[in-house]
Tab-separated table of C-alpha atoms and ligand atoms in Angstrom:
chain	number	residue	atom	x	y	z
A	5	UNK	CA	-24.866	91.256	42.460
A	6	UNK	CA	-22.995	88.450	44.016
A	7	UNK	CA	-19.752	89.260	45.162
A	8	UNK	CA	-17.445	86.787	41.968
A	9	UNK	CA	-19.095	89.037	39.607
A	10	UNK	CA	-17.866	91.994	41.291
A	11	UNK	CA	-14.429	91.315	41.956
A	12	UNK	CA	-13.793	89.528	38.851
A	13	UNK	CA	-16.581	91.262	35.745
A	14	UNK	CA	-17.873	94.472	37.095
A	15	UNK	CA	-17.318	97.836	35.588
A	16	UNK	CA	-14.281	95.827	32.580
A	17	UNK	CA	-15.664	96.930	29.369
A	18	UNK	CA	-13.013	94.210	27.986
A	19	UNK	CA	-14.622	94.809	24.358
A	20	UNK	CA	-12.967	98.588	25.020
A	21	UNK	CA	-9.503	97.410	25.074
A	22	UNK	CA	-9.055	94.211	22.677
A	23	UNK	CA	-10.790	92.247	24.991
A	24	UNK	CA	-7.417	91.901	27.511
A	25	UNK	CA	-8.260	89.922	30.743
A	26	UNK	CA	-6.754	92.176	32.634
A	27	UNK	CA	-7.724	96.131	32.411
A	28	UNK	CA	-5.320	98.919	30.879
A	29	UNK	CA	-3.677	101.749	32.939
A	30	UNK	CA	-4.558	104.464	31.345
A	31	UNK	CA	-1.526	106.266	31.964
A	32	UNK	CA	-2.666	109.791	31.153
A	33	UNK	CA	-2.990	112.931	32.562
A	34	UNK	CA	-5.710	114.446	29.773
A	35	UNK	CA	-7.771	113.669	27.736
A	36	UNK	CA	-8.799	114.983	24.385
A	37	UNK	CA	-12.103	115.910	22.381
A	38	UNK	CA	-12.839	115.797	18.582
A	39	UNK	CA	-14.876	118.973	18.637
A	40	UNK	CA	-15.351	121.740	21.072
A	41	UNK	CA	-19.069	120.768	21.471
A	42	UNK	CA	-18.053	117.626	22.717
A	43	UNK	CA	-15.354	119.165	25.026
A	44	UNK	CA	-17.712	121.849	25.714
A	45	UNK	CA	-20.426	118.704	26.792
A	46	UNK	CA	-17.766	117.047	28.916
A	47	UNK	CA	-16.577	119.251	30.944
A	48	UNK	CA	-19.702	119.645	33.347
A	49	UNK	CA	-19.478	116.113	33.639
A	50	UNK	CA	-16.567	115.579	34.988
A	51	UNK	CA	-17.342	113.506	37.408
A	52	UNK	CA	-18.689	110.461	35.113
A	53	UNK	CA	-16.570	111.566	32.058
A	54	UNK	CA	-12.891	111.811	31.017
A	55	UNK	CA	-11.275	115.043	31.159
A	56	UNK	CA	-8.244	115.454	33.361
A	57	UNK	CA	-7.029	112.317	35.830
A	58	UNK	CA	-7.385	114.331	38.789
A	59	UNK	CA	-11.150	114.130	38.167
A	60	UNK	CA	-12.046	110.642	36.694
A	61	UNK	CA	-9.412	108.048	34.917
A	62	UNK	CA	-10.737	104.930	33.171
A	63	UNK	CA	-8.604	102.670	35.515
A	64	UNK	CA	-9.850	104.163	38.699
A	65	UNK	CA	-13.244	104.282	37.221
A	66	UNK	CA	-12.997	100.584	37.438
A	67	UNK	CA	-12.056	100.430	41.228
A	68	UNK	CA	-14.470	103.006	42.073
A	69	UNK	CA	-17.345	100.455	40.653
A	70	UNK	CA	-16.267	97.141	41.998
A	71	UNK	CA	-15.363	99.352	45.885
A	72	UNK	CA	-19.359	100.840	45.417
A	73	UNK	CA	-20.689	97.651	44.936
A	74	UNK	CA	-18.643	95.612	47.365
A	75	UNK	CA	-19.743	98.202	50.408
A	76	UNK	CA	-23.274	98.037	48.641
A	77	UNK	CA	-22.825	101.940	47.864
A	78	UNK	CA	-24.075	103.759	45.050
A	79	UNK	CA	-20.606	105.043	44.261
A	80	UNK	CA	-17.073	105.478	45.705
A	81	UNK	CA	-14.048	107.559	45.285
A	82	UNK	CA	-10.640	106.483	45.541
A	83	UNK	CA	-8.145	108.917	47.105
A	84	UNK	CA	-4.051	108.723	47.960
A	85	UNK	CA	-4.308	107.499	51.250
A	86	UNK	CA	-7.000	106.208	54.209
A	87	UNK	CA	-5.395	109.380	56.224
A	88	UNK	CA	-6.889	111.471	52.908
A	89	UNK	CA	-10.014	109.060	52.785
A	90	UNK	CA	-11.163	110.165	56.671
A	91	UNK	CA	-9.687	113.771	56.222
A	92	UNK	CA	-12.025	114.327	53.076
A	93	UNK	CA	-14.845	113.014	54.891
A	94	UNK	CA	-14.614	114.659	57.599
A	95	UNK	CA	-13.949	118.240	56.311
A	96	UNK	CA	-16.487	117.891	53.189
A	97	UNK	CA	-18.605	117.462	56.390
A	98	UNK	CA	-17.990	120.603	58.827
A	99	UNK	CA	-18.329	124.747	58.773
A	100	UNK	CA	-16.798	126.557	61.237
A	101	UNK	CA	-18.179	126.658	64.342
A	102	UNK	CA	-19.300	123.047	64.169
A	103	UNK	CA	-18.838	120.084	66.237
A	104	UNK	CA	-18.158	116.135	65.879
A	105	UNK	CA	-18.757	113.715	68.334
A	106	UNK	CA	-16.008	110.721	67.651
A	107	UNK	CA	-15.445	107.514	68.874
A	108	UNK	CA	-12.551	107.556	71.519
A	109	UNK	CA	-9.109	106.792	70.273
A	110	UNK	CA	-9.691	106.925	66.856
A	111	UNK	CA	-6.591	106.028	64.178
A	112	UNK	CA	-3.765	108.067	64.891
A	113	UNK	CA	-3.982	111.199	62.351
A	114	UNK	CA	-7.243	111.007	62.295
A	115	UNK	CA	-6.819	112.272	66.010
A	116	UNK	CA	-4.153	114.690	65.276
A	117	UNK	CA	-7.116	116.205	62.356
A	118	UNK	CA	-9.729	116.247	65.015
A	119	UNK	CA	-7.517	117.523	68.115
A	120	UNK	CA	-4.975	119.948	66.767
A	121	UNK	CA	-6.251	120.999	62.750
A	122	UNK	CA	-10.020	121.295	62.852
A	123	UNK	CA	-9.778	123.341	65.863
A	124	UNK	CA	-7.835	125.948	63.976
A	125	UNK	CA	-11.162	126.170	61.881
A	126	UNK	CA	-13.618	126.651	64.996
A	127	UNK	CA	-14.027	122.571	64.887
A	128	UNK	CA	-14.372	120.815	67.928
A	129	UNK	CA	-14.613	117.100	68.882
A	130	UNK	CA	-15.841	115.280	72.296
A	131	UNK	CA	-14.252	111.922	72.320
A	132	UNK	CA	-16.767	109.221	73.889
A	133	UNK	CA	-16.407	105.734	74.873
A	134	UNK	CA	-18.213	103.999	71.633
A	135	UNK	CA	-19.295	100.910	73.557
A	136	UNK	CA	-22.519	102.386	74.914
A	137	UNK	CA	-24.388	104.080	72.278
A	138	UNK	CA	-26.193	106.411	74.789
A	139	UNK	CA	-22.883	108.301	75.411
A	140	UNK	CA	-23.136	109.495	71.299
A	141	UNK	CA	-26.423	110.656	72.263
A	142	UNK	CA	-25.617	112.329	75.525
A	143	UNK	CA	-22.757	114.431	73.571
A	144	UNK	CA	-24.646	115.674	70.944
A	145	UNK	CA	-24.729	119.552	70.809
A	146	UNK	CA	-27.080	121.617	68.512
A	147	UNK	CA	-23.743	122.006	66.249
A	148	UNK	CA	-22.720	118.595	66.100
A	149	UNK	CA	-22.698	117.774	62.495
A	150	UNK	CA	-20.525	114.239	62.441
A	151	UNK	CA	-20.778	111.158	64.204
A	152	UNK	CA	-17.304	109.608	63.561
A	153	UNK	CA	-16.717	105.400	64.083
A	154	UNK	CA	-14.047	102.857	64.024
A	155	UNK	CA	-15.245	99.955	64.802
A	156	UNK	CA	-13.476	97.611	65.729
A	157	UNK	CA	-11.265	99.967	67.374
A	158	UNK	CA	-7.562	98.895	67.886
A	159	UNK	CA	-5.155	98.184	69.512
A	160	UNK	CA	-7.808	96.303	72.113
A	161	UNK	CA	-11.225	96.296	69.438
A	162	UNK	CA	-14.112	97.690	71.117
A	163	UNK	CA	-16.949	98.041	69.172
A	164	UNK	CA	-19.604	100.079	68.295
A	165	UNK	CA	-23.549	99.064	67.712
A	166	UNK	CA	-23.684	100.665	63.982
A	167	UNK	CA	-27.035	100.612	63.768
A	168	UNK	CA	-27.804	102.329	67.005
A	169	UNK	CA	-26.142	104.777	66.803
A	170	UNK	CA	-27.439	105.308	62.719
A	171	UNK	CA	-30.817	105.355	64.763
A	172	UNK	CA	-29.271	107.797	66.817
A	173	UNK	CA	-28.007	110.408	64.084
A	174	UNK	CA	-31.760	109.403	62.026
A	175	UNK	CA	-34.203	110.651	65.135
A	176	UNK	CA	-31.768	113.821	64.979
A	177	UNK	CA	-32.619	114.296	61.315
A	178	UNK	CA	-35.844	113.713	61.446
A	179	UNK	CA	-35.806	116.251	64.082
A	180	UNK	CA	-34.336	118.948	61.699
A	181	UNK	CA	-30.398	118.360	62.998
A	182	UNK	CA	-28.468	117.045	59.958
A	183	UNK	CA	-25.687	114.999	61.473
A	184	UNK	CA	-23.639	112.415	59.071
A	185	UNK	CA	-22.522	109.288	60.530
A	186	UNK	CA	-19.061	107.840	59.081
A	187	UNK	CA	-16.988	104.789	59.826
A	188	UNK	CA	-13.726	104.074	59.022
A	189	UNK	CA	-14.001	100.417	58.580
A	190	UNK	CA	-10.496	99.020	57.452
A	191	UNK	CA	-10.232	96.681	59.784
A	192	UNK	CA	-13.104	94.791	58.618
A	193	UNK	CA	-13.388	95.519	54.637
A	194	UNK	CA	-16.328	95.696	52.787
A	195	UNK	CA	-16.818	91.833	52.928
A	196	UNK	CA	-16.838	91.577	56.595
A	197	UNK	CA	-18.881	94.567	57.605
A	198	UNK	CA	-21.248	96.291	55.642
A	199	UNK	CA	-22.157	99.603	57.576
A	200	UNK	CA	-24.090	101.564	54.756
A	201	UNK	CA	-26.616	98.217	54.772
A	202	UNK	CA	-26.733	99.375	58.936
A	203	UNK	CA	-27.590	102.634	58.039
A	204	UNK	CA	-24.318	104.657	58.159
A	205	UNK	CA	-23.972	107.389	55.507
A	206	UNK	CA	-20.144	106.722	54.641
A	207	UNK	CA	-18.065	103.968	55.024
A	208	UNK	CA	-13.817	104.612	54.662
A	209	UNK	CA	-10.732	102.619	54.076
A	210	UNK	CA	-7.640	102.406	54.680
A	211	UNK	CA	-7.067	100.711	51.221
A	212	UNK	CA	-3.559	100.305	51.757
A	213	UNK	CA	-4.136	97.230	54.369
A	214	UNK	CA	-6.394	94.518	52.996
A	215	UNK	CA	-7.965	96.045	49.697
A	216	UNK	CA	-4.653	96.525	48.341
A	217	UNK	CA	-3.313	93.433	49.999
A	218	UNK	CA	0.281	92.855	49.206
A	219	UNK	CA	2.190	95.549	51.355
A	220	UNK	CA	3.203	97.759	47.835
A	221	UNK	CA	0.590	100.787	47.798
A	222	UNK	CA	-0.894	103.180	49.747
A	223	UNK	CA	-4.526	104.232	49.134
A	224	UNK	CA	-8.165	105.117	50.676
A	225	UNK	CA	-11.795	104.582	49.801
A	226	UNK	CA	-14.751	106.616	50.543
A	227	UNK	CA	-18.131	105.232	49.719
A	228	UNK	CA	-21.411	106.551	50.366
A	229	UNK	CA	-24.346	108.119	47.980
A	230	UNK	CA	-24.057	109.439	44.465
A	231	UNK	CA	-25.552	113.318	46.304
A	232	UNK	CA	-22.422	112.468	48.778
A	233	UNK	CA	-19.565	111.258	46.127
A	234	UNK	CA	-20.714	114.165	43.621
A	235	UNK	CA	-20.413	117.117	46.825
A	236	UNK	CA	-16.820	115.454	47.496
A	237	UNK	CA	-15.848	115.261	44.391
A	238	UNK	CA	-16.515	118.954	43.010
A	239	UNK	CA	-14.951	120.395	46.440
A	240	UNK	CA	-12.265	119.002	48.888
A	241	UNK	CA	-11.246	116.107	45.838
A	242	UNK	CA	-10.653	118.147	42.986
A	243	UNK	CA	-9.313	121.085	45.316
A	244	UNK	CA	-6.871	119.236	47.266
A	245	UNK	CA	-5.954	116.594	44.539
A	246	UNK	CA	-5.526	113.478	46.254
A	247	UNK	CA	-6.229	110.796	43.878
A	248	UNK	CA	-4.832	107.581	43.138
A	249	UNK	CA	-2.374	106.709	40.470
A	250	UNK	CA	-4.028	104.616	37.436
A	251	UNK	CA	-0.886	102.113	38.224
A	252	UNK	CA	-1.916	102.512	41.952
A	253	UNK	CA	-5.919	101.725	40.562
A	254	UNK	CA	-4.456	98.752	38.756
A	255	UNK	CA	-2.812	97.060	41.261
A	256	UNK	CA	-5.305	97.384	43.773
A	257	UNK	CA	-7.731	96.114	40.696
A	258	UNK	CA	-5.357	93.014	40.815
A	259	UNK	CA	-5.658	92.752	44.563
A	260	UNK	CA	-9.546	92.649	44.701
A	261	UNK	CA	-9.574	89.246	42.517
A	262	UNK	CA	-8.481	87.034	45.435
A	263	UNK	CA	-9.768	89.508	48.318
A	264	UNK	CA	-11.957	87.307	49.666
A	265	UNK	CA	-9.291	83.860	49.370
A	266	UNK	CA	-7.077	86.362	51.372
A	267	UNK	CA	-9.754	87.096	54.011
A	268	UNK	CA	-10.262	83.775	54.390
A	269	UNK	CA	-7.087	82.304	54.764
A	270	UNK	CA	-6.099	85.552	57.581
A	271	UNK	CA	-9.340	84.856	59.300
A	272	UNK	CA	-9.079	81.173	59.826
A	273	UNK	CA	-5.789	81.237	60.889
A	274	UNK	CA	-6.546	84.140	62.856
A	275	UNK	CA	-8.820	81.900	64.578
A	276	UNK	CA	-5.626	78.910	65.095
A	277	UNK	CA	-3.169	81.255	66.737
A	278	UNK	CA	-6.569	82.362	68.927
A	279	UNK	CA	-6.936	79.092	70.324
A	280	UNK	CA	-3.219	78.513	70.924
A	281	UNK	CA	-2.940	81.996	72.669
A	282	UNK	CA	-6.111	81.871	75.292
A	283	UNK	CA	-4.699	79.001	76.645
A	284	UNK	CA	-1.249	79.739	77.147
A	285	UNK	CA	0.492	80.795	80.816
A	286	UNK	CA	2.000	83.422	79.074
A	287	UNK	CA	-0.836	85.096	77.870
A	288	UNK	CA	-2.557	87.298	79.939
A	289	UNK	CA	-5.417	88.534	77.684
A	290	UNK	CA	-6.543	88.088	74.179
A	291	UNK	CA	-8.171	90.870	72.479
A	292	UNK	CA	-10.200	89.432	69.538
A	293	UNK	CA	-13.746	90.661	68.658
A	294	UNK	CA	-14.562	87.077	67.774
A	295	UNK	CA	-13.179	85.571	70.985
A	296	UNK	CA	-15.822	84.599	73.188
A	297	UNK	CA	-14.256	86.711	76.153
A	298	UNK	CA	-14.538	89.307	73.979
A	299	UNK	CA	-17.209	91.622	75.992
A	300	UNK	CA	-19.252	92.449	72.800
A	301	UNK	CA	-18.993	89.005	71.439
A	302	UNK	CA	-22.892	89.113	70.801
A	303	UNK	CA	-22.082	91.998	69.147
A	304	UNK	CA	-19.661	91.278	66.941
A	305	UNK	CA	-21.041	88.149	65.749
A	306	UNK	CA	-24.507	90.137	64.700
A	307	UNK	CA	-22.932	92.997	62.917
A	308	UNK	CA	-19.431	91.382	61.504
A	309	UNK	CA	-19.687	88.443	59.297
A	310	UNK	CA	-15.884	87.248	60.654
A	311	UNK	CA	-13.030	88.839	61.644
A	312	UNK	CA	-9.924	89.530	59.930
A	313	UNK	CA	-6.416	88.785	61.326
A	314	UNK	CA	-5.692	90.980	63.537
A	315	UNK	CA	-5.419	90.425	66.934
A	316	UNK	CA	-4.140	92.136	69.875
A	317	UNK	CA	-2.317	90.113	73.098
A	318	UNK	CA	-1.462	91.348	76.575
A	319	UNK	CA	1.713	89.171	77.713
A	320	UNK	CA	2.018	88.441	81.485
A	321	UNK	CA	4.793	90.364	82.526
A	322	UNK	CA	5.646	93.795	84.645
A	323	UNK	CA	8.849	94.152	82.706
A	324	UNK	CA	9.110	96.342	79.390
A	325	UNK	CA	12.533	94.409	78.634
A	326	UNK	CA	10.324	91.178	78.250
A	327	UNK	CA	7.792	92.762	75.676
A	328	UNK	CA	10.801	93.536	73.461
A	329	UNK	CA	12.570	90.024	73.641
A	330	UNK	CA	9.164	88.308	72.853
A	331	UNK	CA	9.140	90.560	70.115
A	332	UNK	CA	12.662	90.619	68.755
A	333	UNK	CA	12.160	86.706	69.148
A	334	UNK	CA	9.715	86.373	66.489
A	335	UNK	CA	10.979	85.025	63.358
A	336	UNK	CA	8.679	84.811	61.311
A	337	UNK	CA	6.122	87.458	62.165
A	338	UNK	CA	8.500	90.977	60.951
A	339	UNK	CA	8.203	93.632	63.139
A	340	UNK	CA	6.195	97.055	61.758
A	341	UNK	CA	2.831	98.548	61.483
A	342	UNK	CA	0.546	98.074	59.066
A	343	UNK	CA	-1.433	95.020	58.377
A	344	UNK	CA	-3.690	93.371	55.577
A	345	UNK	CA	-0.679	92.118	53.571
A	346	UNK	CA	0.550	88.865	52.861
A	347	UNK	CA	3.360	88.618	55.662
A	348	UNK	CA	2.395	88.442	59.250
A	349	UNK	CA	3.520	91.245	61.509
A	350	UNK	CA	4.325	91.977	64.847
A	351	UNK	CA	3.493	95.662	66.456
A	352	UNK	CA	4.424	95.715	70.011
A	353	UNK	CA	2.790	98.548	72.422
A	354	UNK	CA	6.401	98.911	74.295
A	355	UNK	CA	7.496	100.834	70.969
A	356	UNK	CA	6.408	104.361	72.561
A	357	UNK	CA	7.870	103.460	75.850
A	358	UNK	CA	11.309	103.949	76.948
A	359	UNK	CA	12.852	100.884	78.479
A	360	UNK	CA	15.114	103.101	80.790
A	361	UNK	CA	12.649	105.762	81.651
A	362	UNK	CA	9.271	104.663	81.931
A	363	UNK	CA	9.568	101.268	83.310
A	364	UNK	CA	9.709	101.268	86.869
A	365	UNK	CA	6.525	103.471	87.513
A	366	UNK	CA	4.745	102.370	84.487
A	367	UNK	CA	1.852	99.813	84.608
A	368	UNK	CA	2.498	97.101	82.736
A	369	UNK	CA	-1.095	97.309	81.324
A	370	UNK	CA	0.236	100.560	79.084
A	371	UNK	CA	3.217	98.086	77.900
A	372	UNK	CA	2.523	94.532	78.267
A	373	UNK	CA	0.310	94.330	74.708
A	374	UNK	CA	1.563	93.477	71.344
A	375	UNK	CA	-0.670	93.545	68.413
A	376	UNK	CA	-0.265	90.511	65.725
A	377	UNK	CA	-1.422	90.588	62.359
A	378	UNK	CA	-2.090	87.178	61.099
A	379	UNK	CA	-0.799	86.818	56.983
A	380	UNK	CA	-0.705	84.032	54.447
A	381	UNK	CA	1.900	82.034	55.829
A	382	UNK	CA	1.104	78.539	57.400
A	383	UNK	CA	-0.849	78.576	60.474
A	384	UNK	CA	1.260	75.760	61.951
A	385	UNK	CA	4.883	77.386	61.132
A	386	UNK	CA	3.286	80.815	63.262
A	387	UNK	CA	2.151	79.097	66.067
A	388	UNK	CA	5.448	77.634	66.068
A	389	UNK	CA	7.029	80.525	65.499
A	390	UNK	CA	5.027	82.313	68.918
A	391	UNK	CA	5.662	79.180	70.935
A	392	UNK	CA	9.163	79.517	70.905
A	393	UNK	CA	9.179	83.485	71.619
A	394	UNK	CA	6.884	82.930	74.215
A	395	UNK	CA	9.522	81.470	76.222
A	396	UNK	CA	11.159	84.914	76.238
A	397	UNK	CA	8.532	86.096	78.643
B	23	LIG	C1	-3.725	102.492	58.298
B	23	LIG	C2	-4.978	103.051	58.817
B	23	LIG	C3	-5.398	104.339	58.461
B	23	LIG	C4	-4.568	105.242	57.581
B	23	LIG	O1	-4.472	104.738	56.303
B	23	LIG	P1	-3.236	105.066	55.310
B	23	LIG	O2	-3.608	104.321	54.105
B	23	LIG	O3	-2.014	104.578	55.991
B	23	LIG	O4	-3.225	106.547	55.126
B	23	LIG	C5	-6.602	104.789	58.949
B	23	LIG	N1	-7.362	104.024	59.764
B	23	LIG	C6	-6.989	102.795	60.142
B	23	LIG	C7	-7.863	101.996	61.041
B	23	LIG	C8	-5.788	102.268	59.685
B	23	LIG	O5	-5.413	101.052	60.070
C-alpha cells in the first residue's frame, strides 16, 4: 500500500456519507440497533463494531486504519494523549511482581510511571544506557516482562539498534521468557522509522507533535498486532477510558493529508540550520542523529529514513544568564515545549536551573543546551533569526 493511498483513500467509505471529500465526525456517544438480535450480535464485537464511542467511533475508526498501515501494523488504537499511549502499553504489559528494563531517560512521565507508580504495584525498572544493546541483555531478570525504547532519545538523541535488541527480547522467547519490546517513536513518526518492520512488538506516539501537526490537539497512538490491540482494548482502554474525541480523530485525519509535505519541509530545513550551526564559534556541539558527528551516525542512517526537525545545541558559554538571552533573543523561534507543529520553537535546558542558585557550581554542560524545533517557516528568515541571537552569547 503506498503511502498517497493511505493518507489520502484508506479506510473513507465516501459512498457512506454522500460521497463528502472530507470524512464526518460522528459526533455521538451511542449508537443504536433495529432489533435486539442485532444489538445482541454487536455487542461482543465491540471492538470492530459501533456501540458506545468509548469503544469504536466511525471517525476514529478511520485514523486507527490509515495510523496501522502507516507503522505497517495490523491495527492501532488511538488514545487521549502519548502520556496515555505509553501508560497503556506499559501496564496492559506487567503483573505484579514484574520487571522492565527501559532505556535511560525516557520522556518525562513516562519516568515518573516507571519510578514512582508502577512501583506501588510491585513494578520495577533498571534504567540502562540504550546505546549498547548488550547492557538490555545484561539487565534482564527472569521477571522482566518489557523492554521499553525511545529512540532517538532527547534532549541529546542517542539511539538504540531496534533490531538488536528485538533479537534480544526474540532468543528470550524462544527460550520460554515472554518479554514485549515497545518504542515510543514520536520523534521519528511512522514515515521515518518503522520499528514493527525491525521487529518491535509496539510502536507509540505522541500524536500530539507531528501526526497531529498544527499545535491544536493532544493525542497518542499505539500500534502493534490485532492479538495486542484486541487485549488493550477489552482491558486498560475501555476501563480507563482514554479515547480520542471524533473532532480530535478528525482533525488529526486532516493533519495526515500533508504529513509527509510537513516532514519534508522540517527535515530539510532541519538540515540548513545544521550546517549553519556546526560551523559557528558559538556553537559548542550539535546534537543531530543525522549529523555526521553524531556517534551513531551509521546507525541512524540504517534504521531512520531522515530525521525530523528537531535538534538539540550546546552554546559555548559557562554562564546560565547567556543561555537565557540567546533564548529570549529569538524572534522568531517562540519559546515552549512541544514540537511537530507548524511554528518553530525554542526549549532551552537553563529552564530547570535557577540563575541565582545554581550557577556558580553548576557545569555548564547541565545548562549550556537548548533544544530547537525546526517548523514551516523559511529556512533563510531562521537562520537569520539564530544569527542575530547568537551574538547574545
Ligand atoms: C510529548 C511526548 C510524549 C507525551 O505525549 P503527550 O501527547 O504530550 O501526552 C511522550 N513521548 C515523547 C517523546 C514526547 O515528545
Amino acid at each position: 500500500m503506498d503511502l498517497s493511498y493511505i493518507l489520502n483513500e484508506l479506510g473513507e467509505e465516501r459512498g457512506n456519507y454522500f460521497n463528502a471529500i472530507a470524512p464526518p465526525i460522528i459526533q455521538s456517544s451511542n449508537f443504536t440497533f433495529p432489533s435486539v438480535d442485532a444489538m445482541r450480535n454487536d455487542m461482543h464485537y465491540e471492538y470492530e463494531k459501533h456501540f458506545y464511542t468509548r469503544g469504536n467511533n466511525p471517525t476514529v475508526e478511520i485514523l486507527r486504519k490509515k495510523l496501522a498501515a502507516l507503522e505497517g501494523a495490523e491495527d492501532a488504537l488511538v488514545v487521549s494523549s502519548g502520556s496515555t499511549a505509553m501508560s497503556t502499553a506499559i501496564l496492559a504489559n506487567v503483573q505484579q511482581g514484574d520487571h522492565i528494563v527501559s532505556v535511560s531517560k525516557p520522556y518525562s512521565w513516562t519516568y515518573r510511571l516507571m519510578t514512582d507508580w508502577l512501583p506501588r504495584f510491585g513494578v520495577t525498572t533498571t534504567f540502562v544506557d540504550g546505546t549498547d544493546p548488550a547492557n538490555f541483555e545484561n539487565a534482564i531478570q527472569p521477571n522482566t516482562r518489557i523492554i521499553y525504547l525511545e529512540s532517538p532519545n532527547s534532549f541529546t538523541f542517542e539511539l538504540q539498534d531496534l533490531a538488536a535488541v528485538a533479537a534480544i527480547a526474540k532468543a528470550r522467547k524462544e527460550a520460554g521468557q515472554e518479554i514485549v519490546t515497545m518504542i515510543d517513536n514520536s520523534y521519528s513518526t511512522p514515515l521515518y522509522q518503522q520499528p514493527i518492520a525491525l521487529g518491535i512488538d509496539l510502536s507509540l506516539h505522541s500524536a500530539s507533535k507531528y501526526i497531529g501537526g498544527h499545535s491544536d490537539l493532544i493525542a497518542g497512538v499505539i500500534c502493534g498486532t490485532n492479538a495486542m490491540m484486541k487485549k488493550i482494548f477489552h482491558a486498560e482502554y475501555m476501563t480507563f477510558g482514554g479515547i480520542i474525541s471524533p473532532q480530535n480523530a478528525w482533525l488529526m485525519i486532516r493533519g495526515l493529508r500533508t504529513l509527509e509535505l510537513r516532514l519534508e519541509r522540517s527535515s530539510q530545513s532541519a538540515l540548513q540550520v545544521l550546517a549553519f550551526l556546526e560551523n559557528h564559534p558559538k556553537v559548542k556541539h550539535v546534537y543531530f542523529p543525522f549529523s555526521k558527528l553524531h556517534p551513531q551516525y551509521e546507525l541512524a542512517k540504517r534504521q531512520m529514513k531522515a530525521c525530523g526537525g528537531l535538534l538539540t545545541i550546546a552554546l559555548n558559554t559557562g554562564q546560565i544568564d547567556r543561555v537565557d538571552a540567546f533564548a529570549d533573543a529569538l524572534q522568531r523561534f517562540l519559546l515552549g515545549v512541544s514540537w511537530g507543529g507548524h511554528e518553530s520553537l525554542v526549549f532551552p535546558a537553563s529552564v530547570s536551573f535557577s540563575r541565582t542558585t545554581d550557577t556558580p557550581n553548576a557545569n555548564p554542560d547541565n545548562f549550556n543546551k537548548v533544544r530547537l524545533y525546526i517548523g514551516l517557516e523559511d529556512p533563510a528568515v531562521l537562520i537569520a533569526d539564530l544569527a542575530q541571537a547568537l551574538e547574545m552569547v
